[in-house]
Short mmCIF file of C-alpha atoms and ligand atoms in Angstrom, two decimals:
data_model
loop_
_atom_site.label_atom_id
_atom_site.label_comp_id
_atom_site.label_asym_id
_atom_site.label_seq_id
_atom_site.Cartn_x
_atom_site.Cartn_y
_atom_site.Cartn_z
CA UNK A 1 13.78 -0.69 22.94
CA UNK A 2 11.89 1.35 20.37
CA UNK A 3 10.07 4.53 21.45
CA UNK A 4 7.15 3.69 19.22
CA UNK A 5 3.97 2.63 20.92
CA UNK A 6 2.04 -0.57 20.45
CA UNK A 7 -1.37 -0.99 22.06
CA UNK A 8 -2.61 -4.58 22.33
CA UNK A 9 -6.26 -5.15 23.17
CA UNK A 10 -7.25 -8.70 24.00
CA UNK A 11 -7.62 -11.65 26.29
CA UNK A 12 -5.59 -12.88 29.22
CA UNK A 13 -5.90 -16.53 30.33
CA UNK A 14 -4.14 -18.96 32.56
CA UNK A 15 -3.36 -22.07 30.54
CA UNK A 16 -3.75 -25.45 32.22
CA UNK A 17 -1.68 -27.75 30.04
CA UNK A 18 -1.62 -31.53 29.83
CA UNK A 19 1.07 -33.04 27.61
CA UNK A 20 -0.25 -36.31 26.21
CA UNK A 21 0.88 -38.95 23.75
CA UNK A 22 -2.05 -37.97 21.55
CA UNK A 23 -5.13 -35.77 21.90
CA UNK A 24 -8.12 -37.78 23.21
CA UNK A 25 -11.12 -38.17 20.89
CA UNK A 26 -14.63 -37.57 22.36
CA UNK A 27 -15.46 -40.20 24.96
CA UNK A 28 -11.84 -41.30 25.31
CA UNK A 29 -9.51 -41.06 28.32
CA UNK A 30 -5.79 -40.86 27.65
CA UNK A 31 -3.61 -41.64 30.68
CA UNK A 32 0.01 -40.77 31.37
CA UNK A 33 -0.14 -37.00 30.85
CA UNK A 34 2.10 -34.37 32.44
CA UNK A 35 0.46 -31.24 33.91
CA UNK A 36 1.75 -27.67 34.02
CA UNK A 37 0.35 -24.14 34.01
CA UNK A 38 1.51 -21.15 31.99
CA UNK A 39 0.38 -17.62 31.31
CA UNK A 40 -1.68 -17.44 28.14
CA UNK A 41 -4.56 -15.80 26.29
CA UNK A 42 -4.13 -14.60 22.72
CA UNK A 43 -4.04 -10.91 23.64
CA UNK A 44 -1.61 -11.36 26.50
CA UNK A 45 0.61 -13.68 24.47
CA UNK A 46 0.81 -11.09 21.70
CA UNK A 47 1.53 -8.28 24.16
CA UNK A 48 4.33 -10.30 25.77
CA UNK A 49 5.80 -11.31 22.40
CA UNK A 50 5.72 -7.69 21.22
CA UNK A 51 7.43 -6.50 24.39
CA UNK A 52 10.11 -9.23 24.35
CA UNK A 53 10.59 -8.46 20.65
CA UNK A 54 11.62 -4.92 21.61
CA UNK A 55 8.28 -3.05 21.47
CA UNK A 56 6.96 -0.47 23.88
CA UNK A 57 3.64 -2.10 24.79
CA UNK A 58 0.44 -1.07 26.55
CA UNK A 59 -2.00 -3.93 27.15
CA UNK A 60 -5.74 -3.31 27.49
CA UNK A 61 -7.64 -6.29 28.91
CA UNK A 62 -10.11 -7.39 31.55
CA UNK A 63 -9.16 -9.85 34.28
CA UNK A 64 -10.85 -11.15 37.41
CA UNK A 65 -10.12 -9.93 40.90
CA UNK A 66 -8.56 -13.29 41.74
CA UNK A 67 -5.20 -14.98 42.20
CA UNK A 68 -4.94 -15.88 38.51
CA UNK A 69 -5.49 -12.21 37.65
CA UNK A 70 -2.81 -11.15 40.17
CA UNK A 71 -0.33 -13.60 38.69
CA UNK A 72 -1.07 -12.42 35.15
CA UNK A 73 -0.51 -8.77 36.13
CA UNK A 74 2.79 -9.61 37.86
CA UNK A 75 3.95 -11.37 34.69
CA UNK A 76 3.07 -8.41 32.44
CA UNK A 77 4.85 -6.01 34.78
CA UNK A 78 7.97 -8.23 34.77
CA UNK A 79 7.89 -8.01 30.98
CA UNK A 80 7.86 -4.22 31.12
CA UNK A 81 4.31 -3.95 29.73
CA UNK A 82 2.20 -0.94 30.70
CA UNK A 83 -0.66 -2.47 32.77
CA UNK A 84 -2.32 0.82 33.77
CA UNK A 85 -5.42 0.17 31.63
CA UNK A 86 -6.13 -3.43 32.57
CA UNK A 87 -9.60 -3.64 34.08
CA UNK A 88 -10.26 -5.83 37.12
CA UNK A 89 -13.71 -7.30 37.51
CA UNK A 90 -15.14 -8.51 40.81
CA UNK A 91 -17.14 -11.74 41.02
CA UNK A 92 -15.97 -13.14 37.67
CA UNK A 93 -13.01 -15.46 37.29
CA UNK A 94 -10.05 -14.60 35.12
CA UNK A 95 -9.90 -16.42 31.79
CA UNK A 96 -8.75 -20.05 31.83
CA UNK A 97 -7.77 -22.32 28.95
CA UNK A 98 -7.51 -26.11 29.09
CA UNK A 99 -4.91 -27.28 26.60
CA UNK A 100 -3.86 -30.72 25.41
CA UNK A 101 -0.45 -30.81 23.78
CA UNK A 102 0.28 -33.98 21.80
CA UNK A 103 3.73 -35.52 21.34
CA UNK A 104 3.89 -34.22 17.75
CA UNK A 105 3.45 -30.63 18.99
CA UNK A 106 -0.20 -30.23 17.95
CA UNK A 107 -2.73 -28.92 20.44
CA UNK A 108 -6.40 -28.71 21.28
CA UNK A 109 -7.76 -25.83 23.37
CA UNK A 110 -10.99 -25.01 25.25
CA UNK A 111 -11.36 -21.55 26.81
CA UNK A 112 -13.53 -20.32 29.71
CA UNK A 113 -13.40 -16.63 28.84
CA UNK A 114 -14.53 -15.34 32.26
CA UNK A 115 -13.58 -11.67 32.75
CA UNK A 116 -12.39 -11.37 29.13
CA UNK A 117 -16.04 -10.97 28.11
CA UNK A 118 -16.33 -7.89 30.35
CA UNK A 119 -14.12 -5.66 28.22
CA UNK A 120 -16.80 -3.54 26.59
CA UNK A 121 -16.92 -0.81 23.92
CA UNK A 122 -17.31 1.93 26.57
CA UNK A 123 -14.04 0.86 28.20
CA UNK A 124 -12.36 1.35 24.84
CA UNK A 125 -14.10 4.67 24.12
CA UNK A 126 -12.78 5.97 27.45
CA UNK A 127 -9.27 5.18 26.18
CA UNK A 128 -9.73 6.92 22.80
CA UNK A 129 -6.94 9.39 23.44
CA UNK A 130 -4.45 6.58 24.19
CA UNK A 131 -5.57 4.61 21.14
CA UNK A 132 -5.42 7.57 18.78
CA UNK A 133 -1.85 8.37 19.84
CA UNK A 134 -0.41 4.90 19.42
CA UNK A 135 1.51 3.78 16.36
CA UNK A 136 0.07 0.28 16.11
CA UNK A 137 -3.10 -1.29 17.48
CA UNK A 138 -3.00 -5.10 17.64
CA UNK A 139 -6.14 -7.17 18.33
CA UNK A 140 -7.53 -10.70 18.12
CA UNK A 141 -11.01 -12.19 18.64
CA UNK A 142 -11.10 -13.49 22.21
CA UNK A 143 -12.79 -10.31 23.47
CA UNK A 144 -16.32 -9.18 22.48
CA UNK A 145 -16.56 -8.31 18.80
CA UNK A 146 -18.26 -4.96 19.55
CA UNK A 147 -15.21 -4.02 21.60
CA UNK A 148 -12.89 -4.94 18.75
CA UNK A 149 -15.03 -2.84 16.37
CA UNK A 150 -14.99 0.17 18.66
CA UNK A 151 -11.21 0.06 18.95
CA UNK A 152 -10.73 -0.45 15.21
CA UNK A 153 -12.99 2.51 14.47
CA UNK A 154 -11.18 4.86 16.86
CA UNK A 155 -7.77 3.79 15.56
CA UNK A 156 -8.83 4.02 11.91
CA UNK A 157 -10.24 7.53 12.42
CA UNK A 158 -6.93 8.59 13.96
CA UNK A 159 -4.84 7.05 11.16
CA UNK A 160 -3.39 4.38 13.46
CA UNK A 161 -2.29 1.11 11.82
CA UNK A 162 -4.67 -1.68 12.91
CA UNK A 163 -3.40 -5.27 12.87
CA UNK A 164 -6.17 -7.84 13.32
CA UNK A 165 -5.30 -11.45 14.01
CA UNK A 166 -8.74 -13.00 13.33
CA UNK A 167 -8.33 -15.81 15.87
CA UNK A 168 -10.09 -17.87 17.02
CA UNK A 169 -11.80 -18.26 13.65
CA UNK A 170 -15.11 -16.48 13.16
CA UNK A 171 -16.86 -14.72 10.31
CA UNK A 172 -16.49 -10.92 10.30
CA UNK A 173 -18.59 -8.23 8.70
CA UNK A 174 -17.24 -5.92 6.01
CA UNK A 175 -17.78 -2.90 8.25
CA UNK A 176 -15.00 -4.17 10.54
CA UNK A 177 -12.74 -5.51 7.79
CA UNK A 178 -12.54 -2.16 6.00
CA UNK A 179 -11.02 -0.61 9.14
CA UNK A 180 -8.12 -3.07 9.18
CA UNK A 181 -4.65 -2.23 7.83
CA UNK A 182 -3.10 -5.70 8.17
CA UNK A 183 -5.02 -8.94 8.67
CA UNK A 184 -3.16 -12.09 9.72
CA UNK A 185 -5.36 -15.20 9.42
CA UNK A 186 -4.04 -18.77 9.36
CA UNK A 187 -5.36 -21.18 6.71
CA UNK A 188 -8.52 -22.07 8.65
CA UNK A 189 -9.37 -18.46 9.52
CA UNK A 190 -8.69 -17.35 5.94
CA UNK A 191 -11.07 -20.01 4.62
CA UNK A 192 -13.83 -18.96 7.01
CA UNK A 193 -13.43 -15.31 6.02
CA UNK A 194 -13.27 -15.88 2.27
CA UNK A 195 -14.82 -19.26 1.45
CA UNK A 196 -11.57 -20.14 -0.31
CA UNK A 197 -9.88 -23.33 0.92
CA UNK A 198 -6.28 -22.35 1.61
CA UNK A 199 -3.84 -25.17 0.92
CA UNK A 200 -0.93 -23.62 -0.93
CA UNK A 201 0.43 -20.38 -2.34
CA UNK A 202 -2.08 -20.30 -5.21
CA UNK A 203 -5.14 -20.71 -2.99
CA UNK A 204 -3.63 -18.30 -0.43
CA UNK A 205 -3.41 -15.77 -3.25
CA UNK A 206 -7.08 -16.26 -4.08
CA UNK A 207 -8.13 -15.86 -0.44
CA UNK A 208 -5.93 -12.77 -0.12
CA UNK A 209 -7.62 -11.31 -3.19
CA UNK A 210 -11.01 -11.55 -1.47
CA UNK A 211 -9.72 -9.83 1.67
CA UNK A 212 -7.95 -7.08 -0.29
CA UNK A 213 -11.28 -6.52 -2.03
CA UNK A 214 -12.82 -5.67 1.36
CA UNK A 215 -10.51 -2.66 1.67
CA UNK A 216 -7.76 -4.21 3.80
CA UNK A 217 -4.34 -2.85 2.85
CA UNK A 218 -2.16 -5.89 3.55
CA UNK A 219 -3.09 -9.56 3.91
CA UNK A 220 -0.73 -11.96 5.61
CA UNK A 221 -1.84 -15.58 5.63
CA UNK A 222 0.24 -17.66 8.01
CA UNK A 223 0.92 -21.17 6.72
CA UNK A 224 2.54 -22.80 9.76
CA UNK A 225 6.15 -23.89 9.30
CA UNK A 226 5.95 -22.98 5.60
CA UNK A 227 5.94 -19.27 6.50
CA UNK A 228 3.58 -16.45 5.56
CA UNK A 229 1.93 -15.47 2.30
CA UNK A 230 1.95 -11.73 1.91
CA UNK A 231 -0.32 -9.74 -0.42
CA UNK A 232 -1.09 -6.11 -1.14
CA UNK A 233 -2.52 -4.41 -4.22
CA UNK A 234 0.98 -4.58 -5.75
CA UNK A 235 2.69 -7.61 -4.23
CA UNK A 236 2.08 -11.35 -3.88
CA UNK A 237 4.92 -13.04 -2.06
CA UNK A 238 5.71 -16.04 0.11
CA UNK A 239 8.06 -15.26 3.02
CA UNK A 240 9.41 -18.70 3.99
CA UNK A 241 9.41 -19.93 7.59
CA UNK A 242 12.22 -21.75 9.41
CA UNK A 243 12.56 -25.48 10.03
CA UNK A 244 12.78 -26.37 13.73
CA UNK A 245 11.81 -29.36 15.88
CA UNK A 246 8.36 -28.51 17.23
CA UNK A 247 7.57 -29.37 20.83
CA UNK A 248 4.44 -27.23 21.24
CA UNK A 249 2.78 -25.09 18.58
CA UNK A 250 0.51 -23.31 21.10
CA UNK A 251 0.72 -19.53 20.62
CA UNK A 252 3.01 -19.68 17.59
CA UNK A 253 0.50 -17.43 15.82
CA UNK A 254 0.39 -15.08 18.79
CA UNK A 255 4.16 -14.81 18.90
CA UNK A 256 4.17 -14.15 15.14
CA UNK A 257 1.70 -11.26 15.58
CA UNK A 258 3.46 -9.75 18.59
CA UNK A 259 6.84 -9.86 16.87
CA UNK A 260 5.31 -8.47 13.67
CA UNK A 261 3.97 -5.48 15.62
CA UNK A 262 7.36 -4.97 17.32
CA UNK A 263 9.13 -5.05 13.96
CA UNK A 264 6.72 -2.59 12.35
CA UNK A 265 6.82 -0.27 15.37
CA UNK A 266 10.52 0.22 14.81
CA UNK A 267 9.98 0.88 11.11
CA UNK A 268 11.22 -2.39 9.68
CA UNK A 269 9.80 -2.87 6.19
CA UNK A 270 6.78 -5.18 6.13
CA UNK A 271 8.87 -7.97 4.57
CA UNK A 272 11.59 -7.62 7.21
CA UNK A 273 8.99 -7.55 9.97
CA UNK A 274 7.42 -10.75 8.59
CA UNK A 275 10.85 -12.40 8.51
CA UNK A 276 11.44 -11.33 12.11
CA UNK A 277 7.98 -12.64 13.08
CA UNK A 278 8.62 -15.96 11.28
CA UNK A 279 11.83 -16.36 13.30
CA UNK A 280 10.08 -15.53 16.59
CA UNK A 281 7.29 -18.01 15.78
CA UNK A 282 9.77 -20.76 14.83
CA UNK A 283 11.63 -20.28 18.13
CA UNK A 284 8.35 -20.34 20.05
CA UNK A 285 7.41 -23.85 18.95
CA UNK A 286 10.65 -25.21 20.43
CA UNK A 287 9.40 -24.42 23.96
CA UNK A 288 6.35 -25.56 25.94
CA UNK A 289 3.66 -23.06 26.94
CA UNK A 290 2.29 -19.84 25.46
CA UNK A 291 4.07 -16.90 27.12
CA UNK A 292 7.09 -18.97 28.21
CA UNK A 293 7.69 -19.68 24.52
CA UNK A 294 7.97 -16.01 23.46
CA UNK A 295 11.70 -15.39 23.01
CA UNK A 296 13.60 -12.18 23.66
CA UNK A 297 14.94 -9.80 21.03
CA UNK A 298 18.56 -10.93 21.32
CA UNK A 299 17.57 -14.58 20.85
CA UNK A 300 15.48 -13.78 17.78
CA UNK A 301 18.27 -11.69 16.25
CA UNK A 302 20.82 -14.44 16.93
CA UNK A 303 18.51 -17.02 15.34
CA UNK A 304 18.05 -14.81 12.29
CA UNK A 305 21.79 -14.28 11.91
CA UNK A 306 22.38 -18.02 12.11
CA UNK A 307 19.87 -18.56 9.32
CA UNK A 308 20.97 -15.51 7.35
CA UNK A 309 20.97 -17.43 4.07
CA UNK A 310 17.18 -17.34 4.43
CA UNK A 311 17.19 -13.69 5.49
CA UNK A 312 15.10 -11.26 3.41
CA UNK A 313 17.39 -8.50 2.10
CA UNK A 314 20.46 -10.55 3.09
O1 RIB B 401 -3.27 -18.95 21.02
C1 RIB B 401 -3.02 -19.68 22.18
C2 RIB B 401 -3.89 -19.22 23.30
O2 RIB B 401 -5.23 -19.51 23.00
C3 RIB B 401 -3.62 -19.90 24.61
O3 RIB B 401 -2.66 -19.24 25.39
C4 RIB B 401 -4.99 -19.96 25.26
O4 RIB B 401 -5.09 -19.23 26.43
C5 RIB B 401 -5.97 -19.50 24.20
O5 RIB B 401 -6.35 -18.20 24.40
#
C-alpha cells in the first residue's frame, strides 16, 4: 500500500438493484426481475476502488444514523478506509439508489440523496488541515455543489491535486473549473460542460479544448469500453480500454476514478494511471453491483499483465 494520501469527498448510498430483461419505459411494468442490494454512491464507490487499488484513503461523507449508514461504515472499515470524518445525521435517512440493470449491462438509476445533502461547506472548512495535507482530493457531484467548491478551493490553495469526476452531469461555473487539476467527464457530461457533442476522438479533442481553456490542467474524457481520451496543453491521446463481457456497467466510471487516484498517488505517470484505471473499470463491468465490482490491486495487476500487449510503456 502506498503511503500517499487520497481524500475522497462524496456520497454514500445503498443500491437496491433489480436485474431485468430490459429497462422499463415510463408507464411500463417489466416482470421477472431479480433483486439484490449492494453498497454504492459515487463517492463511496470511488473511495473503495481507490483503497482496493492500493491507495491510502480517507473518506469524507454524510450518512444517516440508521442501519444503512451502519452497514456502509462497516464496509468502509473492512476496506481499510479512514472513516473518522464521516458525519452522521439524525432524522435523515442514508442515501438510497434504485437501479435497474438490463441484460445487456446498461443501467438506469434514481437516487434519494438523504443525508448526502447534509455535507456542507462548513464541514469541509473544519477539515481544511486534513485536505491541505493530502496528495490527491477526489470528488464527484452527488454532494452539494457549494461543498465541492469549498473543498476544491482549500485544496487548490494548498497545491493539492484536485480530481473532479463531474457526475451526475450538471453544468459547472468557471470559478469551480479553474480550481480543478484533472477533470474526468464521460461523453454526456463532457457535452453538457462544453456544448460539444462527444462521439469520437475528434469531437473529444474539441470538448477537451474547451475545458483546457477554462484553466484545467488535464482533461480525461471516458468513452466507455473504447477507453479514455487524454488531453493537456501538450498532449492529445487516446488510451484504449479493454474488451470484456459486460454484466453490469454500474459504477464503472467510479472504479475508473478511484483507480486513477490510486495510481497517481503512487506516482505512476498519468498515462500509466489511466491504463491502470481502464483495467480496473473493465474488470468492474464483469461483476454485478457498485462496490462489489471494485477489484483488488492484485487482480488488476494480473489482468494488466495478461493484456500486456495493450500495456502503455510495455
Ligand atoms: O455511479 C454509480 C452510483 O450512482 C451507484 O452506486 C448509485 O448509488 C449512484 O450514486
